[in-house]
Short mmCIF file of C-alpha atoms in Angstrom, two decimals:
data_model
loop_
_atom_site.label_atom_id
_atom_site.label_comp_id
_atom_site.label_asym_id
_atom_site.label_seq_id
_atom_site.Cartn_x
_atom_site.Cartn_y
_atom_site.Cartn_z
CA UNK A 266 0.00 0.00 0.00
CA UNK A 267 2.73 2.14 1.10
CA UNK A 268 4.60 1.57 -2.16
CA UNK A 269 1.82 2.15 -4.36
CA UNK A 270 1.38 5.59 -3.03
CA UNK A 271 5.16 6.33 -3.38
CA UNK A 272 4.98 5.34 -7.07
CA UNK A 273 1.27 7.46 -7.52
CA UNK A 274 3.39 10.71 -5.73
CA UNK A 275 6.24 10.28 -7.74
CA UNK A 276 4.22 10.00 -11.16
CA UNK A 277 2.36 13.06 -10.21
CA UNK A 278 5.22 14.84 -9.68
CA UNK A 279 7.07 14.29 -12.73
CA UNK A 280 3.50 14.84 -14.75
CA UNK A 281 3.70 18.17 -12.74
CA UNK A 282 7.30 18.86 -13.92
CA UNK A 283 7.72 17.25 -17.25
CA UNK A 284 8.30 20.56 -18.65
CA UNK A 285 10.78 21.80 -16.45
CA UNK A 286 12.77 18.45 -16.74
CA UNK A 287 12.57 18.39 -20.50
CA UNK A 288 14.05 21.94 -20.23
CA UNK A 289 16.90 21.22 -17.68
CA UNK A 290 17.75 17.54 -19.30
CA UNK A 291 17.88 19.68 -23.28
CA UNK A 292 19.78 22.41 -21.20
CA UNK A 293 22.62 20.01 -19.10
CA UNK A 294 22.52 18.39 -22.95
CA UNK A 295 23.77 21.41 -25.10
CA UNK A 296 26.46 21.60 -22.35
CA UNK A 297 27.75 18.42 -23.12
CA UNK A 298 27.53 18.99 -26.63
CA UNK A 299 29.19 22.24 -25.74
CA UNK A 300 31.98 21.17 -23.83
CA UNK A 301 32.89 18.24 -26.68
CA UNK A 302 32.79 21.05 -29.13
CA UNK A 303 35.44 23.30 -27.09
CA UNK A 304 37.96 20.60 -27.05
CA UNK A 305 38.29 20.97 -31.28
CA UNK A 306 38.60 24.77 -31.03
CA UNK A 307 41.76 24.05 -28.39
CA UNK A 308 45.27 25.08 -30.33
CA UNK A 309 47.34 22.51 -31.03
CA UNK A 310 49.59 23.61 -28.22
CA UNK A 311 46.79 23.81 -25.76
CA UNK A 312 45.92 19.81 -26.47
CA UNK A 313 49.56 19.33 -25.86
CA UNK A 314 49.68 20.93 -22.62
CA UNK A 315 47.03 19.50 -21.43
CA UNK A 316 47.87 15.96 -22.44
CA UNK A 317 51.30 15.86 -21.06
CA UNK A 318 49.33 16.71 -17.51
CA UNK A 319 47.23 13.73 -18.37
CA UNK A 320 50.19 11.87 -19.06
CA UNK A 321 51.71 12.63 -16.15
CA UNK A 322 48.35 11.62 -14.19
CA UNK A 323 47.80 8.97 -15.49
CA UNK A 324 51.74 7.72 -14.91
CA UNK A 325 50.68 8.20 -11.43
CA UNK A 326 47.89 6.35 -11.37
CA UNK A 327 49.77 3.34 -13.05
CA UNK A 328 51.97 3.59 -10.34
CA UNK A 329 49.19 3.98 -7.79
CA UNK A 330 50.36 7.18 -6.32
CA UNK A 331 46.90 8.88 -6.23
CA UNK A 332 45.28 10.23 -3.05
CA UNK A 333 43.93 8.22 -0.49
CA UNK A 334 40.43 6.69 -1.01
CA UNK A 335 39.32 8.49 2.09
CA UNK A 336 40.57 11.79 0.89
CA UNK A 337 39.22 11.03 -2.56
CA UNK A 338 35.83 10.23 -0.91
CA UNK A 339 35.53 13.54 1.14
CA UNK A 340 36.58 16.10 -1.79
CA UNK A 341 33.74 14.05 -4.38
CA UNK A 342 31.31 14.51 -1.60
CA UNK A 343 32.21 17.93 -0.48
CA UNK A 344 32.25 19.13 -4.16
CA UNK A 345 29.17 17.87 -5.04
CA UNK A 346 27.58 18.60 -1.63
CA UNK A 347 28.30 22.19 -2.32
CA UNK A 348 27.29 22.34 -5.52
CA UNK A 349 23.56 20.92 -4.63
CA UNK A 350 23.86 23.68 -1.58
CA UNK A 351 23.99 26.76 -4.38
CA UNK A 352 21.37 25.01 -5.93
CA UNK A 353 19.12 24.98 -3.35
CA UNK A 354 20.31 28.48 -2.07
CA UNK A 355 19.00 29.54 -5.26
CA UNK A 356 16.21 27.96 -5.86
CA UNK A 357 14.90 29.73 -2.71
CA UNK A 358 16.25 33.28 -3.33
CA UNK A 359 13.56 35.00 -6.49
CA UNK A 360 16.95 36.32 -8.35
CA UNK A 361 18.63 32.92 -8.58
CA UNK A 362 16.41 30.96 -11.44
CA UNK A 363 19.07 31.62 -14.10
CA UNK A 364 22.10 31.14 -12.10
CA UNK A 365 20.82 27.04 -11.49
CA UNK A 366 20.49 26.94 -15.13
CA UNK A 367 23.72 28.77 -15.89
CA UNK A 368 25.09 26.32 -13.41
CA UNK A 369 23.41 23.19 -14.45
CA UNK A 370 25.16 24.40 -17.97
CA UNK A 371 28.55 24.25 -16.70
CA UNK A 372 28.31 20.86 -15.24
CA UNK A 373 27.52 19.33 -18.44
CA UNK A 374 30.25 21.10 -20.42
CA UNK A 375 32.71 19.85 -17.98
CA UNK A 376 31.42 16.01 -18.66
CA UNK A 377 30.99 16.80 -22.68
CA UNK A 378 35.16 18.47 -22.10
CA UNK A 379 36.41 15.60 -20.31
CA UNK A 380 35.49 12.85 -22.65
CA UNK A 381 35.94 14.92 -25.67
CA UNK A 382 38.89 15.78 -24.83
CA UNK A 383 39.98 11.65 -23.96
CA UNK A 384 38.73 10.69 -27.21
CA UNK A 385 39.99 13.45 -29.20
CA UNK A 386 43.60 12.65 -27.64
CA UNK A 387 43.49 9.06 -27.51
CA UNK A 388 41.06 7.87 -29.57
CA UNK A 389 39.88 4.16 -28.50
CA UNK A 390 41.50 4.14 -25.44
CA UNK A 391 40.40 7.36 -24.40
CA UNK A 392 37.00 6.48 -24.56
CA UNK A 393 37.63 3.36 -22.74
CA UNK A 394 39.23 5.71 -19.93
CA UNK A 395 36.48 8.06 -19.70
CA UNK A 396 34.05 4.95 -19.72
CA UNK A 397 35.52 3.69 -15.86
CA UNK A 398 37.22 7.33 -14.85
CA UNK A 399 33.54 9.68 -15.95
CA UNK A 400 30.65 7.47 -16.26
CA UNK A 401 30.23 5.14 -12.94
CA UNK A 402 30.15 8.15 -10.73
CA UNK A 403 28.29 10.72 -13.17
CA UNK A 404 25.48 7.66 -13.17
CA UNK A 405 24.22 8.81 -9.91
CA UNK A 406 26.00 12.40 -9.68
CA UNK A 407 24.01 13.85 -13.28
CA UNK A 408 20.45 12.45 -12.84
CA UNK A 409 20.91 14.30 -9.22
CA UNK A 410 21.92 17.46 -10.48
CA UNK A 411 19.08 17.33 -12.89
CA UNK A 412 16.73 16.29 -9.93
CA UNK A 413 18.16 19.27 -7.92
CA UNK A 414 18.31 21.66 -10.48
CA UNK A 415 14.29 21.42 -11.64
CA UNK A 416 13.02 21.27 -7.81
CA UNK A 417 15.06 24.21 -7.61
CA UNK A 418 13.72 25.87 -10.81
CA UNK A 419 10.20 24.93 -9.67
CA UNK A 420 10.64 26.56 -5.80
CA UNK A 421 11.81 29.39 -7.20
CA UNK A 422 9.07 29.85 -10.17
CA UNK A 423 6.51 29.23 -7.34
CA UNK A 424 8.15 32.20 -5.26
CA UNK A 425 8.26 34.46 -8.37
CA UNK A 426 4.34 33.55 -8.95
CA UNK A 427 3.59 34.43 -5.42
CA UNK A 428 5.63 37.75 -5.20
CA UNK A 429 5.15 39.30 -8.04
CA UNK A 430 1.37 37.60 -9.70
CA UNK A 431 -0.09 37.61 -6.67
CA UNK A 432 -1.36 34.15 -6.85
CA UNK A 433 -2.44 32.37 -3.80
CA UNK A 434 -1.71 28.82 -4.22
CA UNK A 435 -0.40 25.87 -1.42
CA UNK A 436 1.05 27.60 1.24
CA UNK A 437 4.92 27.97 1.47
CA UNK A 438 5.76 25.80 4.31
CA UNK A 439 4.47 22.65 3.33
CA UNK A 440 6.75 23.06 0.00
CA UNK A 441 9.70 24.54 1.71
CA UNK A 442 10.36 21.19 4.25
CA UNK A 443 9.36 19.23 1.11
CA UNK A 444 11.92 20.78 -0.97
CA UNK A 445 14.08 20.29 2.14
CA UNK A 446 13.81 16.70 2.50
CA UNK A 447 14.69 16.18 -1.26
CA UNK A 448 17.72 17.87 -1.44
CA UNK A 449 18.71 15.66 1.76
CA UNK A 450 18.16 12.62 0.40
CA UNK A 451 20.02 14.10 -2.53
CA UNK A 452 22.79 14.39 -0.61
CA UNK A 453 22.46 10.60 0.64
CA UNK A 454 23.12 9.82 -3.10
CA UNK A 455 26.01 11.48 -3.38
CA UNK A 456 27.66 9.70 -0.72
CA UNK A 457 27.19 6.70 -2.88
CA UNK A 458 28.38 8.21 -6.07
CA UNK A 459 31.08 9.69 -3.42
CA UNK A 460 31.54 5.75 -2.49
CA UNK A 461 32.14 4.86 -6.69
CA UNK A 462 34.39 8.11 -7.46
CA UNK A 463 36.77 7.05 -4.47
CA UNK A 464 36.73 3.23 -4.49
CA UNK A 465 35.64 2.31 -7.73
CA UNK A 466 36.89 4.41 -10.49
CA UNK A 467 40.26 4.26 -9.41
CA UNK A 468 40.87 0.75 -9.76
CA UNK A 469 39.08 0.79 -13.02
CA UNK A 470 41.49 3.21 -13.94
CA UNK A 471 44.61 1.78 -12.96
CA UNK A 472 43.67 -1.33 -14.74
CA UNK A 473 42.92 0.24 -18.46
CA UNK A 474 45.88 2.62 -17.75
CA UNK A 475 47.77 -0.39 -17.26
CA UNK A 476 46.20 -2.10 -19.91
CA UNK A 477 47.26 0.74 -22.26
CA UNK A 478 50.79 1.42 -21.50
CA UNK A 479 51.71 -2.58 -21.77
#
């Protein structure tokens, strides 16, 4: 009984907010596509530079002088946790609504870089890389941020509707400690993706990076 009403609120929520999540998913989208298309307008210098740092990373990683999974595990979480904290910040102050999206942006031309940038250097192997370094984390980190970023869109449209249109619709608490209790149990996801950046991904890595330089 319990479940079925779980599964009725969560239908009628995303019926509510298709919209707004067919805007932020097109939106985090374009800055993948983005952030792929910067890495071809890099000089040829530029690529350079930056692969010889990758290089040099990934030599350490072969030799498994990376931080410590514990370390690794507190900066994921910390960065993340923060960057779910603006959200929410913003979704509850009227002026932040294009700051999330600007945000939301930026997060998906730093995934669309990464790989790019890994296949447009290394072909094959780079994609392989960005496969087990990028995507076992980003599988619980992105459909977060997209979570995140249209509860915060719709908080802060409802504030904007009540301020300024004068509409009278469910009354602000009720909303505020449900928006509150999302973005907590938000943050209980990210300490699993926290758990796959810092545990995971690492010896994924080491064993394609070893892979590829024998």
């Amino acid at each position: 009984m319990k479940k079925k009403m779980y599964q009725n609120a969560a239908a009628a929520h995303f019926r509510e907010h298709s919209s707004i999540y067919l805007f932020v998913i097109v939106l985090f989208l374009m800055g993948v596509i983005f952030g792929a298309i910067v890495v071809n307008s890099l000089s040829f210098t530029q690529k350079e530079d930056l692969f010889y740092y990758l290089s040099q990373f990934f030599g350490q990683v072969s030799d498994g002088h990376v931080a410590a999974a514990n370390e690794l595990f507190k900066q994921s979480f910390f960065h993340n946790t923060k960057f779910i904290g603006l959200m929410w910040i913003l979704g509850i102050s009227i002026i932040g609504l294009p700051v999330i999206l600007i945000l939301l942006f930026m997060k998906g031309m730093v995934v669309g870089f990464t790989v790019g940038f890994l296949v447009n250097q290394m072909g094959w192997e780079g994609f392989l890389l960005s496969f087990v370094s990028v995507l076992p984390q980003n599988l619980i980190i992105i459909p977060i941020f997209i979570l995140a970023a249209t509860l915060a869109v719709s908080f802060s449209l409802k504030m904007i509707r009540r301020q300024f249109m004068k509409k009278v619709g469910q009354p602000i608490m009720p909303l505020f400690g449900r928006y509150m209790i999302a973005f907590a149990v938000a943050i209980l996801f990210l300490i699993a993706a926290a758990g796959v950046e810092a545990f995971i991904s690492p010896v994924l890595m080491k064993s394609v990076v070893s892979s590829i330089q024998s």
